[in-house]
XYZ file of C-alpha atoms in Angstrom:
751
model
C 0.000 0.000 0.000
C 1.337 3.419 -0.912
C 1.964 5.897 1.890
C -0.962 8.206 2.732
C 0.498 11.620 3.518
C -2.497 13.863 4.247
C -6.229 14.030 4.893
C -7.108 14.421 1.229
C -5.283 11.214 0.267
C -6.838 9.373 3.249
C -10.413 10.245 2.232
C -9.775 9.669 -1.470
C -8.145 6.265 -0.904
C -11.022 4.788 1.115
C -13.857 6.736 -0.516
C -15.246 7.883 2.838
C -18.079 10.310 3.184
C -17.029 12.960 5.692
C -18.673 15.577 7.857
C -16.989 18.640 9.477
C -16.847 18.702 13.294
C -15.932 21.150 15.998
C -12.818 20.512 18.055
C -15.158 18.863 20.592
C -15.801 16.149 17.930
C -19.485 17.118 17.580
C -20.608 17.331 13.911
C -21.860 20.620 12.465
C -25.449 20.375 11.289
C -27.146 17.071 10.532
C -25.230 13.884 9.925
C -27.027 13.239 6.647
C -25.430 16.417 5.271
C -22.089 14.658 4.840
C -19.943 15.653 1.893
C -17.506 13.727 -0.268
C -15.365 16.838 -0.704
C -12.026 16.182 1.073
C -11.163 19.900 1.218
C -13.384 20.532 4.223
C -12.926 23.799 6.069
C -12.108 22.419 9.497
C -9.201 20.586 11.112
C -11.626 18.275 12.890
C -13.746 15.942 10.762
C -15.433 12.583 11.053
C -16.149 9.879 8.517
C -18.860 7.280 8.070
C -16.188 4.716 8.809
C -18.192 1.508 8.695
C -20.212 0.412 5.691
C -18.007 2.040 3.062
C -17.592 -0.268 0.067
C -13.902 -0.833 -0.547
C -12.269 -3.155 -3.067
C -14.375 -6.363 -2.944
C -15.875 -5.900 0.513
C -17.052 -3.472 3.188
C -14.939 -1.469 5.654
C -15.323 -2.448 9.318
C -13.591 -0.334 11.976
C -12.635 -1.721 15.409
C -12.102 0.957 18.068
C -9.665 -0.106 20.803
C -10.057 2.424 23.618
C -7.491 3.136 26.306
C -9.643 4.814 28.963
C -8.841 4.366 32.635
C -12.373 3.684 33.859
C -12.731 0.053 32.832
C -11.002 -3.084 34.064
C -9.550 -4.161 30.724
C -8.283 -1.792 28.039
C -9.054 -2.507 24.393
C -5.487 -3.310 23.402
C -5.112 -5.752 26.335
C -8.317 -7.544 25.284
C -7.250 -7.689 21.627
C -3.798 -9.105 22.432
C -5.180 -11.603 24.971
C -7.450 -13.121 22.322
C -4.529 -13.331 19.867
C -6.348 -11.258 17.289
C -4.492 -9.994 14.222
C -3.587 -6.291 14.070
C -1.446 -6.330 10.920
C -3.778 -3.985 9.090
C -4.358 -0.297 8.418
C -4.335 1.419 11.842
C -5.010 4.954 13.080
C -3.668 6.061 16.488
C -6.062 8.236 18.525
C -4.946 11.139 20.755
C -5.926 9.137 23.871
C -3.529 6.303 22.897
C -6.376 4.212 21.488
C -6.438 2.600 18.029
C -8.794 2.326 15.068
C -8.165 -0.982 13.253
C -9.532 -1.148 9.691
C -10.734 -4.521 8.347
C -12.447 -5.690 5.178
C -15.632 -7.719 5.734
C -17.550 -9.810 3.218
C -21.269 -9.243 2.597
C -21.939 -12.511 4.475
C -20.058 -11.220 7.527
C -22.010 -7.946 7.436
C -25.257 -9.960 7.362
C -24.116 -11.869 10.474
C -23.253 -8.632 12.259
C -26.684 -7.181 11.504
C -28.338 -10.200 13.137
C -26.464 -9.703 16.405
C -26.683 -6.021 17.374
C -26.635 -2.480 15.963
C -23.420 -0.886 14.762
C -21.282 0.950 17.284
C -21.888 -1.661 19.979
C -19.246 -3.473 21.944
C -17.197 -6.623 21.662
C -15.721 -5.985 25.103
C -15.609 -3.179 27.669
C -13.277 -0.999 25.621
C -13.701 -2.501 22.157
C -16.361 -1.210 19.747
C -17.204 -2.311 16.219
C -18.551 -0.034 13.454
C -19.905 -1.800 10.381
C -22.440 0.478 8.718
C -22.893 4.119 7.787
C -24.813 5.119 10.905
C -21.875 5.939 13.116
C -19.107 8.510 12.837
C -15.550 8.354 14.059
C -12.693 10.776 13.529
C -10.507 10.123 10.515
C -6.730 10.224 10.214
C -5.247 13.783 10.326
C -8.306 15.059 12.235
C -7.373 17.476 15.048
C -9.417 17.645 18.262
C -9.043 19.334 21.643
C -6.823 16.535 22.906
C -4.588 15.979 19.893
C -4.384 14.627 16.356
C -5.418 11.297 14.849
C -2.420 9.856 13.016
C -1.798 6.838 10.801
C 0.157 4.265 12.798
C 0.316 1.452 10.218
C -0.100 2.290 6.543
C -0.813 -1.283 5.428
C -3.331 -3.000 3.189
C -6.647 -3.570 4.946
C -6.722 -7.149 6.294
C -9.800 -9.443 6.141
C -12.069 -9.272 9.179
C -11.243 -12.276 11.434
C -14.209 -14.592 12.003
C -13.251 -14.647 15.697
C -14.283 -10.967 15.930
C -17.850 -11.894 15.000
C -17.833 -14.769 17.501
C -16.692 -12.451 20.300
C -19.269 -9.849 19.219
C -22.030 -12.458 19.429
C -20.823 -13.738 22.816
C -20.706 -10.256 24.355
C -24.197 -9.326 23.225
C -25.675 -12.690 24.240
C -24.229 -12.296 27.736
C -25.577 -8.763 27.845
C -29.106 -10.005 27.059
C -28.836 -12.779 29.650
C -27.870 -10.316 32.360
C -30.975 -8.289 31.581
C -33.166 -11.428 31.600
C -31.709 -12.896 34.798
C -30.164 -10.101 36.874
C -28.089 -11.140 39.891
C -29.958 -10.561 43.139
C -27.381 -8.509 45.060
C -29.388 -8.828 48.264
C -29.154 -12.626 47.999
C -25.655 -13.203 46.645
C -22.668 -10.953 46.297
C -20.555 -11.119 43.121
C -17.509 -12.296 45.092
C -19.539 -14.932 46.908
C -20.917 -16.081 43.553
C -17.359 -16.656 42.307
C -16.561 -18.672 45.450
C -19.563 -20.955 44.832
C -18.642 -21.348 41.164
C -15.062 -22.375 42.058
C -16.316 -24.974 44.537
C -18.800 -26.349 42.009
C -16.002 -26.632 39.422
C -13.960 -28.660 41.924
C -16.959 -30.969 42.498
C -17.427 -31.324 38.730
C -13.779 -32.399 38.367
C -14.437 -35.068 41.025
C -17.430 -36.398 39.054
C -20.092 -35.171 41.500
C -22.506 -34.264 38.675
C -22.173 -37.369 36.513
C -25.807 -38.302 37.315
C -28.065 -36.587 34.767
C -30.927 -35.779 37.154
C -28.480 -34.265 39.672
C -26.966 -32.196 36.891
C -30.417 -30.931 35.797
C -31.162 -29.842 39.372
C -27.810 -28.039 39.510
C -28.559 -26.238 36.239
C -31.943 -25.060 37.495
C -30.402 -23.862 40.760
C -27.714 -21.939 38.871
C -30.228 -20.390 36.485
C -32.603 -19.328 39.243
C -29.723 -17.869 41.299
C -28.506 -15.573 38.528
C -25.567 -17.532 37.133
C -24.872 -17.184 33.404
C -24.748 -19.783 30.645
C -20.948 -19.442 30.587
C -20.857 -20.311 34.302
C -22.986 -23.388 33.671
C -20.807 -24.555 30.769
C -17.721 -24.471 33.007
C -19.150 -27.162 35.284
C -20.697 -29.326 32.557
C -19.597 -31.796 29.890
C -17.859 -30.165 26.951
C -20.021 -31.309 24.039
C -22.633 -29.771 21.755
C -25.713 -31.639 23.131
C -24.869 -30.388 26.647
C -24.486 -26.797 25.440
C -27.810 -26.989 23.587
C -29.528 -28.340 26.724
C -28.085 -25.505 28.820
C -29.305 -22.943 26.263
C -32.731 -24.583 26.396
C -32.866 -24.377 30.206
C -31.759 -20.735 30.214
C -34.289 -19.944 27.519
C -37.278 -21.389 29.414
C -39.583 -18.967 31.243
C -39.153 -19.071 34.996
C -42.072 -20.350 37.077
C -41.693 -18.629 40.422
C -43.133 -20.758 43.260
C -42.222 -21.746 46.787
C -40.895 -25.161 45.770
C -38.563 -23.834 43.060
C -34.896 -24.879 43.280
C -33.080 -21.716 44.330
C -29.888 -20.379 45.828
C -30.391 -22.349 49.046
C -30.063 -25.615 47.098
C -26.605 -24.590 45.898
C -25.418 -23.858 49.434
C -26.982 -26.634 51.517
C -26.709 -29.423 48.969
C -23.402 -28.755 47.227
C -21.495 -25.984 49.072
C -22.433 -26.389 52.769
C -19.148 -24.754 53.877
C -20.573 -21.499 52.535
C -22.271 -20.942 55.915
C -18.900 -21.088 57.721
C -17.989 -17.394 57.775
C -14.313 -17.989 58.523
C -14.015 -20.442 55.604
C -15.943 -18.079 53.349
C -13.647 -15.130 54.148
C -10.582 -17.190 53.142
C -12.209 -18.168 49.845
C -13.387 -14.639 49.110
C -9.850 -13.396 49.797
C -8.549 -15.845 47.177
C -11.094 -14.513 44.683
C -10.173 -10.874 45.416
C -6.493 -11.676 44.861
C -7.234 -13.539 41.607
C -9.425 -10.692 40.385
C -6.751 -8.094 41.035
C -3.981 -10.208 39.531
C -6.123 -10.471 36.408
C -7.152 -6.816 36.606
C -3.507 -5.717 36.515
C -2.303 -8.401 34.120
C -0.813 -5.617 31.974
C 1.725 -5.014 34.779
C 4.749 -7.208 35.406
C 6.793 -7.315 38.590
C 10.500 -7.691 37.743
C 13.639 -7.948 39.872
C 16.468 -5.506 39.197
C 19.236 -6.632 41.524
C 18.093 -5.939 45.082
C 15.234 -3.727 43.820
C 11.917 -4.700 42.275
C 10.447 -2.688 39.422
C 7.263 -2.678 37.382
C 6.740 -2.927 33.623
C 3.544 -1.379 32.287
C 2.711 -3.288 29.103
C -0.168 -0.946 28.280
C 2.236 1.973 27.796
C 4.083 3.030 24.669
C 7.444 1.992 26.096
C 6.592 -1.456 27.416
C 9.974 -2.308 28.894
C 10.812 0.904 30.720
C 10.844 -0.147 34.393
C 9.206 2.058 36.998
C 9.767 1.882 40.708
C 6.901 1.002 43.040
C 6.744 4.457 44.584
C 6.269 6.261 41.257
C 3.934 3.663 39.767
C 1.721 3.675 42.842
C 0.426 7.164 42.104
C -0.869 6.024 38.690
C -3.270 3.501 40.206
C -4.638 5.217 43.303
C -7.866 6.572 41.808
C -11.298 5.348 42.889
C -11.656 3.100 39.848
C -8.983 0.781 41.257
C -10.550 0.406 44.724
C -11.601 -3.082 45.799
C -13.425 -4.694 48.726
C -11.332 -6.877 51.012
C -12.906 -9.242 53.589
C -11.988 -9.690 57.238
C -13.379 -12.243 59.735
C -14.165 -11.066 63.258
C -13.839 -14.024 65.609
C -15.744 -12.309 68.418
C -19.136 -12.148 66.757
C -18.274 -14.438 63.806
C -19.141 -11.874 61.164
C -17.549 -10.678 57.950
C -16.465 -7.060 57.785
C -15.252 -5.301 54.663
C -12.547 -2.734 54.165
C -11.824 -0.798 51.013
C -8.319 -1.209 49.598
C -6.480 -0.150 46.505
C -6.430 -3.040 44.056
C -2.892 -2.149 42.986
C -1.670 -2.725 46.553
C -3.223 -6.191 46.472
C -1.538 -6.902 43.132
C 1.846 -5.648 44.351
C 1.703 -7.846 47.452
C 0.557 -11.017 45.697
C 2.161 -10.874 42.217
C 5.194 -13.104 41.775
C 8.292 -11.226 40.639
C 10.114 -12.336 37.490
C 13.883 -12.808 37.770
C 14.671 -9.808 35.590
C 14.689 -8.365 32.087
C 16.549 -10.352 29.447
C 16.792 -10.159 25.701
C 16.168 -13.347 23.747
C 16.478 -12.157 20.132
C 13.836 -13.164 17.620
C 11.566 -14.687 20.289
C 8.175 -13.127 21.200
C 8.088 -10.431 23.873
C 6.743 -11.640 27.206
C 7.467 -14.121 29.977
C 9.999 -16.783 29.113
C 11.592 -19.604 31.115
C 15.348 -20.157 30.997
C 17.309 -22.518 33.278
C 14.263 -22.895 35.584
C 13.967 -19.103 36.019
C 11.223 -16.911 34.636
C 12.326 -13.729 32.878
C 10.625 -11.041 30.856
C 11.898 -11.108 27.277
C 12.041 -7.492 26.081
C 12.844 -8.301 22.435
C 11.026 -6.186 19.874
C 11.473 -6.549 16.129
C 12.868 -3.812 13.899
C 10.334 -1.495 12.262
C 11.379 -2.456 8.741
C 9.365 -2.282 5.527
C 9.082 -4.844 2.786
C 9.895 -3.702 -0.730
C 12.125 -4.059 -3.770
C 15.195 -2.473 -2.144
C 18.394 -4.472 -1.555
C 21.562 -3.965 0.538
C 23.793 -4.047 -2.576
C 24.472 -0.287 -2.611
C 25.324 -0.430 1.090
C 27.788 -3.243 0.378
C 29.247 -1.153 -2.451
C 29.831 1.706 -0.011
C 31.481 -0.643 2.481
C 33.819 -2.208 -0.078
C 34.823 0.727 -2.241
C 34.706 3.610 0.240
C 34.933 2.422 3.855
C 37.319 -0.476 3.087
C 38.981 1.374 0.190
C 38.559 -1.594 -2.168
C 40.237 -4.112 0.167
C 38.341 -7.433 -0.192
C 39.856 -8.833 3.009
C 38.621 -5.857 5.061
C 35.227 -6.037 3.365
C 34.840 -9.743 4.181
C 35.699 -9.020 7.830
C 33.174 -6.152 7.983
C 30.430 -8.245 6.382
C 30.855 -11.051 8.924
C 30.934 -8.512 11.764
C 27.619 -7.071 10.538
C 26.030 -10.514 10.108
C 27.084 -11.475 13.629
C 25.759 -8.199 15.053
C 22.312 -8.642 13.467
C 21.846 -12.419 13.728
C 23.608 -13.003 17.070
C 23.261 -9.728 19.024
C 23.780 -11.568 22.314
C 27.184 -12.827 21.056
C 30.177 -10.651 21.978
C 32.805 -10.789 19.208
C 34.903 -8.318 21.278
C 35.743 -6.046 18.339
C 34.717 -2.418 17.863
C 34.711 -0.849 14.391
C 36.362 2.581 14.148
C 36.004 4.675 10.979
C 37.731 7.979 10.384
C 37.499 10.258 7.368
C 36.488 13.689 6.176
C 33.084 15.112 6.978
C 30.573 13.952 4.362
C 32.545 10.901 3.183
C 29.912 8.456 4.539
C 31.574 7.075 7.665
C 28.416 7.605 9.794
C 26.315 5.893 7.132
C 27.389 2.484 8.445
C 25.745 3.069 11.843
C 22.674 4.734 10.344
C 22.056 1.791 8.030
C 22.557 -0.845 10.741
C 20.297 1.196 13.021
C 17.436 0.339 10.638
C 17.914 -3.364 11.421
C 16.973 -2.969 15.100
C 14.081 -1.663 17.131
C 14.993 1.927 18.152
C 15.362 0.945 21.822
C 18.411 -1.176 20.941
C 20.469 1.635 19.388
C 21.924 4.769 20.958
C 24.661 7.377 20.542
C 27.425 8.794 22.725
C 29.002 12.127 21.868
C 31.116 12.874 24.937
C 33.381 10.815 27.162
C 31.471 11.913 30.270
C 28.644 9.567 29.265
C 31.030 6.631 29.619
C 31.460 7.347 33.326
C 28.045 8.803 34.242
C 26.268 7.173 37.172
C 22.932 6.678 35.422
C 23.784 4.809 32.225
C 20.796 2.570 31.522
C 19.726 4.738 28.568
C 22.571 3.349 26.411
C 24.101 0.387 28.262
C 21.082 -1.805 27.531
C 21.589 -1.205 23.785
C 22.946 -3.591 21.184
C 24.506 -1.057 18.808
C 26.086 2.158 20.073
C 27.534 4.952 17.949
C 30.481 6.734 19.565
C 30.568 9.953 17.596
C 33.573 12.128 16.847
C 35.896 9.770 18.742
C 34.984 11.453 21.987
C 37.315 9.339 24.134
C 40.449 8.645 22.042
C 42.309 11.751 23.181
C 40.919 11.640 26.706
C 43.739 10.215 28.812
C 41.916 10.719 32.102
C 42.322 7.818 34.468
C 39.720 5.163 33.778
C 38.213 6.363 30.489
C 40.326 4.163 28.186
C 39.987 1.190 30.524
C 36.223 1.728 30.719
C 35.922 1.549 26.954
C 38.001 -1.631 26.824
C 35.781 -3.435 29.313
C 32.596 -2.277 27.558
C 33.812 -3.842 24.310
C 34.803 -7.224 25.749
C 32.957 -7.913 29.027
C 30.079 -10.409 28.872
C 28.271 -8.609 31.701
C 27.854 -4.955 32.492
C 26.364 -3.112 35.453
C 23.461 -0.719 34.970
C 21.991 1.872 37.275
C 18.587 3.448 36.757
C 17.154 6.220 38.858
C 15.413 4.840 41.949
C 16.990 1.388 41.433
C 20.147 -0.164 42.825
C 22.958 -0.895 40.386
C 22.565 -4.395 38.955
C 24.330 -6.627 36.446
C 22.929 -7.638 33.071
C 24.185 -9.553 30.064
C 26.105 -7.140 27.851
C 25.216 -7.054 24.167
C 27.108 -3.834 23.435
C 28.629 -3.441 19.968
C 30.350 -0.176 19.041
C 30.831 1.765 15.814
C 33.204 4.674 16.421
C 33.429 7.583 13.987
C 35.430 10.780 13.848
C 37.242 13.251 11.602
C 40.588 13.066 13.436
C 43.089 10.370 12.563
C 43.516 9.517 16.259
C 40.146 7.883 16.751
C 40.736 5.054 19.279
C 43.198 4.336 22.121
C 44.922 1.422 20.383
C 47.653 0.551 22.855
C 50.466 -2.016 22.615
C 49.096 -5.513 22.012
C 45.495 -4.248 21.826
C 43.073 -6.607 20.006
C 39.831 -4.668 20.296
C 39.661 -2.275 17.341
C 39.433 -2.587 13.580
C 40.423 0.910 12.414
C 39.399 2.033 8.916
C 39.807 5.245 6.942
C 36.924 6.045 4.611
C 38.176 7.553 1.346
C 36.837 10.617 -0.488
C 35.265 8.772 -3.442
C 31.742 9.805 -2.401
C 32.555 12.975 -0.525
C 29.355 15.073 -0.222
C 27.636 12.823 -2.804
C 24.078 13.488 -1.626
C 22.450 11.674 -4.546
C 24.453 8.461 -3.892
C 23.656 8.313 -0.179
C 19.992 9.216 -0.771
C 19.681 6.240 -3.122
C 21.465 4.039 -0.584
C 19.048 4.916 2.231
C 16.050 4.681 -0.065
C 17.096 1.111 -0.921
C 17.581 0.195 2.734
C 14.346 1.780 3.955
C 12.249 0.086 1.270
C 13.184 -3.541 1.663
C 16.983 -3.450 1.899
C 17.069 -3.594 5.706
C 14.635 -6.532 5.655
C 16.816 -8.431 3.205
C 19.975 -7.622 5.195
C 18.341 -9.087 8.331
C 17.299 -12.225 6.410
C 20.785 -12.593 4.928
C 22.428 -12.177 8.345
C 20.162 -14.773 9.966
C 20.935 -17.243 7.171
C 24.677 -16.795 7.979
C 24.227 -16.741 11.775
C 26.350 -19.799 12.589
C 29.066 -18.915 10.075
C 29.301 -15.390 11.516
C 29.376 -16.612 15.107
C 32.378 -18.853 14.369
C 34.271 -16.255 12.332
C 37.846 -15.569 13.668
C 37.247 -11.957 14.661
C 40.439 -11.783 16.741
C 42.475 -12.022 13.526
C 42.032 -8.299 12.922
C 43.328 -7.085 9.542
C 46.205 -4.595 9.910
C 45.567 -1.146 8.467
C 47.955 1.792 8.186
C 45.439 4.023 10.009
C 45.298 1.406 12.779
C 49.066 1.499 13.201
C 48.950 5.290 13.208
C 46.361 5.174 16.005
C 48.623 2.888 18.002
C 51.460 5.394 17.616
C 49.260 8.321 18.705
C 48.002 6.289 21.672
C 51.540 5.492 22.854
C 52.956 7.235 25.926
C 54.582 10.654 25.477
C 58.149 9.329 25.830
C 57.800 6.969 22.863
C 56.027 9.572 20.735
C 58.755 12.097 21.497
C 61.515 9.574 20.755
C 59.992 8.624 17.374
C 59.765 12.290 16.413
C 63.466 12.694 17.248
C 64.306 9.727 15.024
C 62.212 11.023 12.114
C 63.563 14.588 12.410
C 67.214 13.639 12.902
C 69.672 15.797 10.993
C 73.364 14.971 10.642
C 75.334 16.443 13.509
C 72.330 16.576 15.860
C 73.676 15.183 19.132
C 70.743 16.136 21.364
C 70.095 12.492 22.280
C 71.966 10.572 19.560
C 75.730 10.000 19.732
C 77.552 8.786 16.623
C 80.195 6.157 17.367
C 82.796 4.623 15.102
C 81.633 2.386 12.231
C 78.423 4.530 11.994
C 77.024 3.033 15.185
C 74.550 5.112 17.225
C 74.229 5.355 20.998
C 71.326 6.708 23.089
C 72.108 7.737 26.645
C 69.142 7.496 29.023
C 70.256 10.709 30.745
C 70.228 12.604 27.405
C 66.646 11.465 26.720
C 65.480 12.698 30.143
C 67.217 16.067 29.684
C 65.992 16.432 26.124
C 62.341 15.979 27.125
C 62.719 18.592 29.865
C 64.186 21.028 27.328
C 61.131 20.466 25.092
C 58.747 21.481 27.879
C 57.681 18.175 29.408
C 57.326 19.131 33.063
C 57.053 15.611 34.363
C 60.116 14.550 36.358
C 62.110 12.194 34.193
C 65.340 10.579 35.349
C 67.733 7.968 34.048
C 65.999 5.175 35.969
C 62.408 5.587 34.753
C 63.529 6.565 31.236
C 65.706 3.458 31.156
C 62.719 1.237 31.982
C 60.649 2.765 29.189
C 63.415 2.530 26.572
C 63.962 -1.108 27.528
C 60.294 -1.878 26.732
C 60.452 0.028 23.403
C 63.644 -1.649 22.164
C 63.197 -5.064 23.783
C 66.791 -5.052 25.018
C 68.712 -4.303 28.190
C 70.752 -1.057 28.555
C 74.539 -1.311 28.549
C 77.553 0.663 29.730
C 78.792 2.666 26.747
C 82.194 4.451 26.782
C 81.986 7.907 25.190
C 84.863 10.387 25.388
C 86.546 8.191 27.986
C 83.493 8.061 30.272
C 80.995 5.264 30.877
C 77.298 6.023 30.276
C 74.123 3.951 30.729
C 72.352 3.598 27.390
C 71.612 1.615 24.246
C 73.790 0.887 21.235
C 72.617 0.250 17.627
C 74.321 -0.491 14.319
C 72.349 2.391 12.788
C 68.962 4.101 12.642
C 67.434 1.201 10.703
C 68.221 -1.196 13.564
C 66.763 1.272 16.094
C 63.497 1.610 14.143
C 63.292 -2.138 13.578
C 63.539 -2.744 17.341
C 60.655 -0.337 17.993
C 58.551 -1.937 15.243
C 59.131 -5.488 16.499
C 58.675 -4.835 20.219
C 55.900 -2.250 20.288
C 54.046 -2.385 16.940
C 54.030 -6.150 16.187
C 56.343 -5.666 13.223
C 54.208 -2.958 11.566
C 55.840 0.316 10.525
C 54.589 3.330 12.518
C 57.086 5.824 11.102
C 56.170 8.552 8.627
C 55.924 7.927 4.869
C 59.230 9.650 4.139
C 60.954 7.421 6.670
C 59.354 4.305 5.181
C 60.531 5.269 1.690
C 64.076 5.746 2.952
C 63.990 2.267 4.477
C 62.623 0.486 1.431
C 64.768 2.216 -1.274
C 68.087 0.501 -0.859
C 69.502 1.550 -4.281
C 70.413 5.284 -4.580
C 68.052 7.199 -6.880
C 70.972 8.246 -9.127
C 71.754 4.581 -9.871
C 68.075 3.853 -10.653
C 67.901 6.749 -13.144
C 71.121 5.566 -14.812
C 69.720 2.046 -15.186
C 66.532 3.428 -16.760
C 68.521 5.505 -19.302
C 70.642 2.502 -20.270
C 67.547 0.334 -20.749
C 65.932 2.975 -22.947
C 69.012 3.271 -25.160
């Protein structure tokens, strides 16, 4: 279905008749003065939603309300009955929903037999199926907000189960009018106690005798019990159901000998007269009622604290603490009667309590929040513990788009045409999407000029996850903040502009290391104690500076890439890329990743490809002594004896004392001496210092056959054999034949 962008397209697409309304939703003039003109003069309008002929059927609108006055909200009812909602949907300002379905003419005929349009399926669920009822259309603005399209999908067929529920609700409604419960004879809670006891007797076979069963049915009917109550304590077959309907349909002959409520108590539930027993049973019913009443709430452990998830809210897995949640459910609508037995006079007294308090006391707490990817949200059992699975699918669209242009960007721009790097990146992405709970312990770092497309990688992968699983960090303070649940519970995190690489404060670099590799992480939310959770954190780090990550000696946590300028500021290219991903490409990337899940999980991620920008980051992350020493080597000019001493046979000596003095001369205020400098130089060169005789005096230092040997020692012992020195230095090392000789050889070959 094509996207509907405004009111005019909405009305035109469905062919609705519309009528202007005031912001109070009341129509102007008479309803029969509706117009088909979509350019109505008001921001608030209503449409004859039901009964509109559309395609090969008739539009039926289901209104799921979200009011606070009833026990069960519309959405809760809809989900509980496993009804389909993959259809065109409009979100109301009060957080309700209008679900659009397509009914056949036969279904409309069935609906007409049951009840008028605009009547209920449940307490907060209404059905509109003809042109005699108005409801506000998409893009209509009222006093409380705007009606907006939530799902722009093709209208789904009306489920037959909707009609069955519609019939059941209206039949029960008629029965209650025909046989109202006598409140002076039996209380609703007491009625539930009797029903539970009768169900227990039925399970024990107490009503296997047909005549006894008939007497029970008459007693139930005459005491105000419903057909549904009777079915629960009867045989589950069609003849039995028809007999029950026959009994409930017979006219009642009121006389003194009629089987009534007393028969239920004295014949089948004699304990009912024991007030102490009755109070215990009523208490069980009150608890059950309130557990069911608040079934949209879940009690979840968070370390030593216990929080609450409100599944009726927009953010279903945002935990609230008891104190804050309590205020939401303290209104009169949530009050409940609670029984108490007085032993002195053997009577039942009642006190009014808040139903939420009853729920909080009696509800069993789940062991915590966990993410089980690609499994339905809700309670789940793992290793004999019950958790709440918070997994929600990505909001992707189906379509003709593919991830090919994204792969092109990865290969030719981000990986600069290197197939080995591209293969590594592709497996990293597959593992991220298909196995988000798997820690491959590698963060991707991408540097490059502004507008080259380095941030595109995160933005594309962001489409493959529900928004709650992605987040961004743009300053190193966020890495150490106390309250960190807003990003630590994510799967994919963007660290923008390399906010931590140059931050050498104690703990920041170490913090980032542990976040990349640790299987668990601790989270602290406001009003909750800090608690540990499984870490699923994966990082994509971007920045304009070349020093983007703290890649220290021996570090195996970062793949560092430099995005080239091939697509610098190429708006048209990146627009096409995102258009492909948003219209089917992200869906196909998810499917492709899942198909390679096992292969990606077993990929050798620790064999990180070496990149020149990665080596450069390791150099810039080195301590100041090594950086200073490498600069001295690169900038050495003949005759410079600041720290280098030329010996016979072109050998070079470095005295530890000269290095310490030289750094002080260059403005390094830290106290350096021969001892601590000697320790550092020993780690850089991988060799022990020696006594070197210079000008007849012995000095503590290091001796090399030349600069090439010195640089080779640093490469082997600190940079794993990779060359961290500048390009000019590298060229000098590799060109062993003087340039004059090369030119001469070329001239001779040409001649």
